[in-house]
Coordinates of C-alpha atoms in Angstrom, one line a residue:
Chain A
X91 CA 17.5 -24.6 -58.5
X92 CA 18.1 -21.3 -56.7
X93 CA 20.1 -18.5 -58.3
X94 CA 22.0 -16.1 -56.5
X95 CA 19.5 -13.5 -56.4
X96 CA 16.7 -15.8 -55.0
X97 CA 19.4 -16.7 -52.3
X98 CA 20.0 -13.0 -51.5
X99 CA 16.2 -12.6 -51.1
X100 CA 15.9 -15.5 -48.7
X101 CA 18.7 -14.1 -46.8
X102 CA 17.3 -10.5 -46.7
X103 CA 13.8 -12.0 -45.6
X104 CA 15.7 -14.3 -42.9
X105 CA 17.6 -11.3 -41.6
X106 CA 14.4 -9.2 -41.2
X107 CA 12.6 -11.9 -39.4
X108 CA 15.7 -12.6 -36.9
X109 CA 16.0 -8.8 -36.2
X110 CA 12.2 -9.0 -35.3
X111 CA 12.9 -11.7 -32.9
X112 CA 15.6 -10.0 -31.4
X113 CA 13.6 -6.8 -31.0
X114 CA 10.8 -8.9 -29.3
X115 CA 13.6 -10.4 -26.9
X116 CA 14.6 -7.0 -26.1
X117 CA 11.0 -5.6 -25.7
X118 CA 10.2 -8.6 -23.3
X119 CA 13.5 -8.3 -21.1
X120 CA 12.4 -5.0 -19.3
X121 CA 8.8 -6.6 -18.6
X122 CA 10.6 -9.5 -16.8
X123 CA 12.6 -7.2 -14.8
X124 CA 9.6 -5.2 -13.9
X125 CA 7.7 -8.3 -12.7
X126 CA 10.8 -9.3 -10.5
X127 CA 11.2 -5.7 -9.2
X128 CA 9.9 -5.5 -5.8
X129 CA 8.9 -2.4 -3.9
X130 CA 11.4 -2.7 -1.1
X131 CA 15.2 -3.9 -1.0
X132 CA 15.4 -7.5 -0.3
X133 CA 17.6 -6.7 2.7
X134 CA 19.8 -9.1 4.9
X135 CA 19.3 -12.8 5.2
X136 CA 17.8 -13.5 8.6
X137 CA 20.4 -15.8 10.6
X138 CA 18.6 -16.1 13.7
X139 CA 16.6 -19.3 14.6
X140 CA 13.2 -17.6 14.7
X141 CA 12.6 -18.7 11.2
X142 CA 12.3 -21.8 9.1
X143 CA 13.7 -21.7 5.6
X144 CA 15.4 -18.8 3.9
X145 CA 14.0 -15.4 5.1
X146 CA 15.3 -11.9 4.3
X147 CA 14.5 -8.7 6.2
X148 CA 14.9 -5.1 5.1
X149 CA 14.5 -2.6 8.0
X150 CA 12.7 0.3 6.7
X151 CA 11.6 2.3 10.1
X152 CA 13.2 1.9 13.5
X153 CA 11.0 2.7 16.4
X154 CA 11.9 5.5 18.6
X155 CA 10.4 7.1 21.8
X156 CA 8.2 9.4 19.5
X157 CA 7.0 6.8 17.1
X158 CA 7.1 3.3 18.3
X159 CA 6.3 1.5 15.5
X160 CA 9.0 -0.3 13.5
X161 CA 8.4 -1.1 10.0
X162 CA 10.2 -3.7 7.7
X163 CA 9.9 -5.6 4.7
X164 CA 10.3 -9.5 4.9
X165 CA 10.8 -11.8 2.0
X166 CA 10.2 -15.5 2.6
X167 CA 11.4 -17.8 0.0
X168 CA 8.7 -20.7 -0.8
X169 CA 8.1 -22.8 2.3
X170 CA 9.9 -20.7 4.8
X171 CA 8.0 -19.3 7.9
X172 CA 8.3 -17.9 11.0
X173 CA 8.0 -19.6 14.5
X174 CA 4.8 -19.2 16.5
X175 CA 5.3 -15.9 18.3
X176 CA 3.3 -13.0 20.1
X177 CA 3.6 -9.4 20.0
X178 CA 2.5 -7.6 23.3
X179 CA 1.1 -4.5 21.1
X180 CA 0.1 -6.3 18.0
X181 CA 1.1 -6.2 14.5
X182 CA -0.3 -5.2 11.0
X183 CA 0.8 -7.1 8.1
X184 CA 0.4 -5.8 4.3
X185 CA 1.1 -8.2 1.6
X186 CA 3.3 -6.7 -1.1
X187 CA 3.9 -9.8 -3.4
X188 CA 3.6 -13.2 -4.0
X189 CA 1.5 -15.8 -1.7
X190 CA 1.5 -16.2 1.9
X191 CA -0.1 -17.7 4.9
X192 CA -1.1 -16.4 8.3
X193 CA -2.4 -18.4 11.3
X194 CA -3.7 -17.7 14.7
X195 CA -3.6 -20.4 17.4
X196 CA -6.9 -22.3 17.1
X197 CA -8.0 -20.4 13.5
X198 CA -7.6 -21.8 10.1
X199 CA -4.6 -20.9 8.2
X200 CA -5.3 -17.8 5.9
X201 CA -4.0 -17.1 2.6
X202 CA -2.5 -13.7 2.1
X203 CA -2.1 -12.4 -1.5
X204 CA -0.5 -9.1 -2.9
X205 CA -2.8 -6.2 -1.8
X206 CA -4.0 -8.0 1.3
X207 CA -3.8 -6.6 4.9
X208 CA -4.3 -8.1 8.4
X209 CA -4.2 -7.1 11.8
X210 CA -2.4 -9.5 14.6
X211 CA -4.0 -8.9 17.8
X212 CA -1.9 -8.4 21.0
X213 CA -0.6 -11.6 22.6
X214 CA -2.0 -14.0 20.3
X215 CA 0.3 -16.6 19.0
X216 CA 0.7 -16.8 15.3
X217 CA 2.8 -17.3 12.5
X218 CA 3.2 -16.1 8.9
X219 CA 5.4 -17.2 6.0
X220 CA 5.4 -18.0 2.2
X221 CA 3.2 -20.8 0.6
X222 CA 5.1 -24.0 -0.4
X223 CA 5.6 -23.0 -4.1
X224 CA 5.4 -19.0 -4.0
X225 CA 7.7 -16.6 -2.2
X226 CA 6.0 -14.0 -0.1
X227 CA 6.9 -10.4 0.6
X228 CA 5.1 -8.8 3.5
X229 CA 5.6 -5.3 5.1
X230 CA 5.2 -5.7 8.8
X231 CA 4.3 -2.7 11.2
X232 CA 4.9 -3.7 14.7
X233 CA 4.3 -1.6 18.1
X234 CA 7.3 -1.7 20.2
X235 CA 5.6 0.5 23.1
X236 CA 4.9 -2.7 25.2
X237 CA 8.0 -4.7 24.4
X238 CA 9.5 -7.2 22.0
X239 CA 8.3 -10.2 20.3
X240 CA 8.0 -13.5 22.3
X241 CA 9.2 -16.3 20.2
X242 CA 7.6 -19.7 20.6
X243 CA 7.8 -23.4 18.9
X244 CA 8.7 -23.9 15.1
X245 CA 5.6 -24.5 13.0
X246 CA 5.5 -28.1 12.3
X247 CA 5.2 -29.5 8.7
X248 CA 1.8 -30.7 9.8
X249 CA 0.6 -27.1 10.9
X250 CA 2.1 -25.8 7.6
X251 CA 0.2 -28.0 5.3
X252 CA -2.9 -27.6 7.1
X253 CA -6.2 -26.5 5.0
X254 CA -6.2 -22.9 4.2
X255 CA -8.8 -20.3 3.9
X256 CA -8.8 -17.1 1.9
X257 CA -9.0 -13.9 4.2
X258 CA -11.6 -12.3 1.8
Chain B
X79 CA 11.4 -0.6 -63.7
X80 CA 10.1 -3.0 -61.5
X81 CA 8.8 -6.3 -62.6
X82 CA 6.0 -8.3 -60.9
X83 CA 8.4 -10.5 -59.2
X84 CA 10.4 -7.7 -57.7
X85 CA 7.1 -5.9 -56.4
X86 CA 6.1 -9.2 -54.8
X87 CA 9.3 -9.5 -53.1
X88 CA 9.1 -5.9 -51.6
X89 CA 5.6 -6.7 -50.4
X90 CA 6.7 -9.9 -48.8
X91 CA 9.6 -7.9 -46.9
X92 CA 7.1 -5.3 -46.0
X93 CA 4.7 -7.8 -44.5
X94 CA 7.4 -9.6 -42.4
X95 CA 8.6 -6.1 -41.2
X96 CA 4.9 -5.2 -40.3
X97 CA 4.3 -8.2 -38.7
X98 CA 7.3 -7.7 -36.6
X99 CA 6.1 -4.3 -35.5
X100 CA 2.7 -5.8 -34.5
X101 CA 4.6 -8.5 -32.5
X102 CA 6.6 -6.0 -30.6
X103 CA 3.5 -4.1 -29.8
X104 CA 1.7 -6.9 -28.2
X105 CA 5.0 -8.0 -26.5
X106 CA 5.2 -4.6 -24.9
X107 CA 1.2 -4.5 -23.9
X108 CA 1.9 -6.9 -20.8
X109 CA 4.8 -4.9 -19.9
X110 CA 2.9 -1.9 -19.7
X111 CA -0.1 -3.5 -17.8
X112 CA 2.6 -4.9 -15.3
X113 CA 4.1 -1.3 -14.8
X114 CA 0.5 -0.1 -14.1
X115 CA -0.3 -2.9 -11.7
X116 CA 0.0 -1.7 -8.2
X117 CA 0.2 -3.4 -4.9
X118 CA -3.0 -2.0 -3.5
X119 CA -6.5 -1.3 -4.9
X120 CA -6.7 2.5 -6.0
X121 CA -9.7 3.0 -3.8
X122 CA -12.1 5.9 -3.8
X123 CA -11.5 9.5 -5.0
X124 CA -10.9 12.0 -2.2
X125 CA -13.8 14.6 -2.5
X126 CA -13.0 16.7 0.4
X127 CA -10.9 20.0 0.1
X128 CA -7.9 18.7 1.9
X129 CA -6.1 17.9 -1.3
X130 CA -5.3 19.8 -4.3
X131 CA -5.8 17.8 -7.7
X132 CA -6.9 14.1 -8.1
X133 CA -6.2 11.9 -4.9
X134 CA -7.3 8.4 -4.5
X135 CA -7.6 6.6 -1.0
X136 CA -7.8 2.9 -0.2
X137 CA -8.2 2.4 3.4
X138 CA -6.4 -0.8 4.4
X139 CA -6.5 -0.9 8.4
X140 CA -8.9 1.1 10.5
X141 CA -7.5 2.2 13.9
X142 CA -9.3 0.5 16.8
X143 CA -8.9 0.7 20.7
X144 CA -6.3 -1.8 20.5
X145 CA -4.1 -0.9 17.5
X146 CA -4.5 2.8 17.1
X147 CA -2.6 2.8 13.8
X148 CA -4.7 3.4 10.7
X149 CA -3.0 2.4 7.3
X150 CA -4.0 3.6 3.9
X151 CA -2.7 3.4 0.3
X152 CA -3.0 6.9 -1.1
X153 CA -2.6 7.5 -5.1
X154 CA -1.8 11.2 -6.1
X155 CA -2.2 11.7 -9.8
X156 CA 0.8 14.1 -11.2
X157 CA 0.7 17.5 -9.5
X158 CA -1.9 16.4 -7.0
X159 CA -0.8 17.0 -3.3
X160 CA -2.2 17.3 0.4
X161 CA -2.7 20.7 2.0
X162 CA 0.0 21.5 4.8
X163 CA -1.1 19.5 7.9
X164 CA 0.0 18.1 11.2
X165 CA -0.5 14.5 12.9
X166 CA -0.5 14.7 16.7
X167 CA 1.0 11.2 16.8
X168 CA 3.2 11.7 13.6
X169 CA 3.1 9.3 10.5
X170 CA 5.1 7.0 8.5
X171 CA 5.1 7.2 4.7
X172 CA 6.4 4.1 2.4
X173 CA 6.8 5.0 -1.3
X174 CA 5.1 2.1 -3.2
X175 CA 5.5 3.4 -6.7
X176 CA 6.0 6.6 -8.8
X177 CA 7.9 9.7 -7.8
X178 CA 6.4 11.9 -4.9
X179 CA 7.3 14.9 -2.7
X180 CA 7.5 15.4 1.2
X181 CA 8.1 18.6 2.7
X182 CA 8.3 19.8 6.3
X183 CA 7.7 23.5 7.1
X184 CA 11.2 25.3 7.0
X185 CA 12.9 22.2 5.3
X186 CA 13.6 21.6 1.7
X187 CA 11.1 19.5 -0.3
X188 CA 12.4 15.8 -0.5
X189 CA 12.0 13.4 -3.4
X190 CA 10.3 10.1 -2.6
X191 CA 10.8 7.2 -4.8
X192 CA 9.7 3.6 -4.7
X193 CA 10.9 1.7 -1.8
X194 CA 11.8 4.9 0.3
X195 CA 10.3 5.6 3.7
X196 CA 10.1 8.5 6.0
X197 CA 8.8 9.3 9.4
X198 CA 7.0 12.5 10.0
X199 CA 7.3 13.9 13.5
X200 CA 4.3 14.8 15.7
X201 CA 2.9 18.3 15.2
X202 CA 5.3 19.4 12.4
X203 CA 3.5 21.0 9.6
X204 CA 4.1 19.0 6.4
X205 CA 2.6 18.0 2.9
X206 CA 3.1 15.3 0.7
X207 CA 1.9 14.5 -3.0
X208 CA 3.1 13.5 -6.6
X209 CA 5.7 15.0 -8.7
X210 CA 4.6 17.3 -11.6
X211 CA 4.9 14.6 -14.3
X212 CA 4.7 11.2 -12.1
X213 CA 2.0 9.9 -10.3
X214 CA 3.0 8.6 -6.7
X215 CA 1.5 5.9 -4.6
X216 CA 2.1 5.9 -0.7
X217 CA 1.3 3.8 2.3
X218 CA 0.6 6.2 4.9
X219 CA 0.8 4.8 8.7
X220 CA -1.0 7.3 11.1
X221 CA -1.2 6.9 14.8
X222 CA -4.7 8.0 16.0
X223 CA -4.0 7.6 19.8
X224 CA -3.6 11.4 20.0
X225 CA -6.2 12.5 17.9
X226 CA -6.9 13.3 14.4
X227 CA -5.0 15.2 11.6
X228 CA -5.1 19.1 11.8
X229 CA -5.4 20.6 8.2
X230 CA -3.9 23.8 7.3
X231 CA -3.4 26.0 4.2
X232 CA -3.2 24.7 0.8
X233 CA 0.2 24.2 -0.8
X234 CA 0.9 27.0 -3.2
X235 CA 2.3 26.5 -6.8
X236 CA 5.4 28.3 -5.5
X237 CA 5.8 26.0 -2.7
X238 CA 4.9 23.0 -4.7
X239 CA 7.7 24.0 -7.3
X240 CA 10.4 24.8 -4.9
X241 CA 13.7 23.1 -5.4
X242 CA 13.6 19.3 -4.2
X243 CA 16.5 17.3 -2.4
X244 CA 16.6 13.4 -2.6
X245 CA 16.1 11.7 0.8
X246 CA 19.2 9.6 0.5

């Protein structure tokens, strides 16, 4: 049989214990926020047909007559990718978060992970996008001094799911 | 007077409470690790005299004859900064983490925060670095097609501590 005093003690212990759980919860919440917080804004949904799946673009730097590089942060949801395309002055990709793919025509698909960087040569057909189960955020640095991107065919599911190799 | 039972109860409550603090501590540790996890490697300590304070450089992309942009991730410890300098083809800075400063000669010092981007015009003397109490990580995209950086005077403490304005 429990008396009033024992019940009060159990209640006190339960209160301390629950308070502890709440504190842990609040301590963990910012961690989750930090993990989800990316460097750049997600930007606007891309609505043209140069991409398959859901892709977002935040323009960071516009090319001008003095500095002809444009810079943008692109967020690919899992499975999303560009069409095959070429850049007349080439491109540099910096992997900011997640896991993505990059493939040049005739080469194996490469895996890009947070911190990786890669140079796309001018006029070489290539595509890039997210892996099938993890989104991918990249910064694209594109020279505009020789003209705009030429868009080619969509990346087929067979091409997308071809074997991958790590870039390092 | 406290009896043995009361002492035991107090001990139990203290144990639950201390255990709670330990749990909070361990819950917070990964958060700190996540916050410290940057996108790019810190790279090598810069040992030349073009910088004041402790600065690290990770080269991401080397310029070549086809793509003449070099890209590097620079980590400035609090208070660290470059000397005044100019780029013959200009530069683009992307703020990856922390809080930094950017100043063009004759203009107010600007504050750069994670996600900000800024274009430095060619041949304009400027400097960049961390704020006094927070480190700063930037990606620098530098055109090399017109030659290398010209290094000028060190940024004095008076210049460094001049009033700042936000870029947005």
